[in-house]
Amino acid sequence: MSPTIFQTAIVAVMLGLTGCTTIGPDFQRPAAALPDRWSASAVQTSNGKDPGSPDARWWKVFNDAELSSLVERAAAANLDVKAATTRWTQARAARQMTGANDEPTVGASASYQHARSSQNGLLDISGLDGRKAYNVWQPSLDASWELDLWGRMRREIESADATVEESADLRRGVLLSVLAETARDYIELRGVQAEQAIIRQNLDFARHSLRLTQIRFTDGVATHLETAEAAAQISAIEAQLPALENDQLRLINALSYLLGEPPHALENELQAASPIP
């Protein structure tokens, strides 16, 4: 067989192999019977938007500048979001490396040596018989390419693409959870502060009622029992405040954690009461 015929046969075999079935079956996306839209209701929200299609910046509908600030800062500084973003970035970098493996690889190197052979030696590449030193330059260039006959690299690229997509979805899920938790804690904080204001107002009423009862007792109109009951009412109302103060501190610290801040970092910012969004 002549060399030309042999080379032609080798090329034909390689082309035939490249047309073989790729390793493993093709991925089939599971069929999910989902409706075209959520079957909530046709009721429109106050701003005229369909509740089934919320705005991406949904926290803006509360019209609360402090809430918007907290949510946006949490999205940028939350440690869980940062970790998920890092994993997504790593997946993208791994995908680029996997794709690079399917491309030809070219490498180059060079070395330099300054030497002098011995006059008594048997091997002298310089031909100078050891009379003086000489320089040796050694450049090299190499190239390689892995022929993906069985589709291994294609499957690895498909797997890397799926990993990137999964990491992106996980990051979106973490981000959504963090933003929702930030809004929930903030609204709950404002509710606790509103409850504190009501209790303090009731406490003022109870103290005023005690003063009136004491005046009536001095005038001989009220009894010791009525005075004691008025004082007990004050104590009962005051006993509700410490639990609410603990709830307020707990929620402020929770918001600090969501923003990647140390405990008590947001006390000066959130301690003053504000209307519930």
PDB file of C-alpha atoms in Angstrom, residues 25-26 41 52 65 71-72 84 105 163 173 177 195 201 215 222-223 227 236 263 272:
ATOM      1  CA  PRO A  25     -27.595  10.201  25.896  1.00  0.00           C
ATOM      2  CA  ASP A  26     -28.641  13.765  25.155  1.00  0.00           C
ATOM      3  CA  SER A  41     -56.909  36.739  40.425  1.00  0.00           C
ATOM      4  CA  GLY A  52     -48.831  38.089  39.148  1.00  0.00           C
ATOM      5  CA  ALA A  65     -36.770  55.399  51.877  1.00  0.00           C
ATOM      6  CA  VAL A  71     -32.717  46.265  50.968  1.00  0.00           C
ATOM      7  CA  GLU A  72     -30.205  47.682  48.489  1.00  0.00           C
ATOM      8  CA  ALA A  84     -23.302  32.639  46.246  1.00  0.00           C
ATOM      9  CA  THR A 105      -2.850  24.418  22.839  1.00  0.00           C
ATOM     10  CA  THR A 163     -23.376  24.133  36.533  1.00  0.00           C
ATOM     11  CA  GLY A 173     -32.681  32.325  45.245  1.00  0.00           C
ATOM     12  CA  SER A 177     -34.491  35.251  50.395  1.00  0.00           C
ATOM     13  CA  GLU A 195     -46.874  48.799  69.682  1.00  0.00           C
ATOM     14  CA  GLN A 201     -49.640  56.117  75.618  1.00  0.00           C
ATOM     15  CA  ILE A 215     -57.224  62.791  94.634  1.00  0.00           C
ATOM     16  CA  ALA A 222     -62.347  56.472  96.545  1.00  0.00           C
ATOM     17  CA  THR A 223     -61.140  53.506  98.566  1.00  0.00           C
ATOM     18  CA  THR A 227     -56.027  53.120  94.459  1.00  0.00           C
ATOM     19  CA  ALA A 236     -49.111  45.544  84.310  1.00  0.00           C
ATOM     20  CA  PRO A 263     -24.516  43.742  66.288  1.00  0.00           C
ATOM     21  CA  ALA A 272     -36.257  56.111  66.325  1.00  0.00           C
TER      22      ALA A 272
END
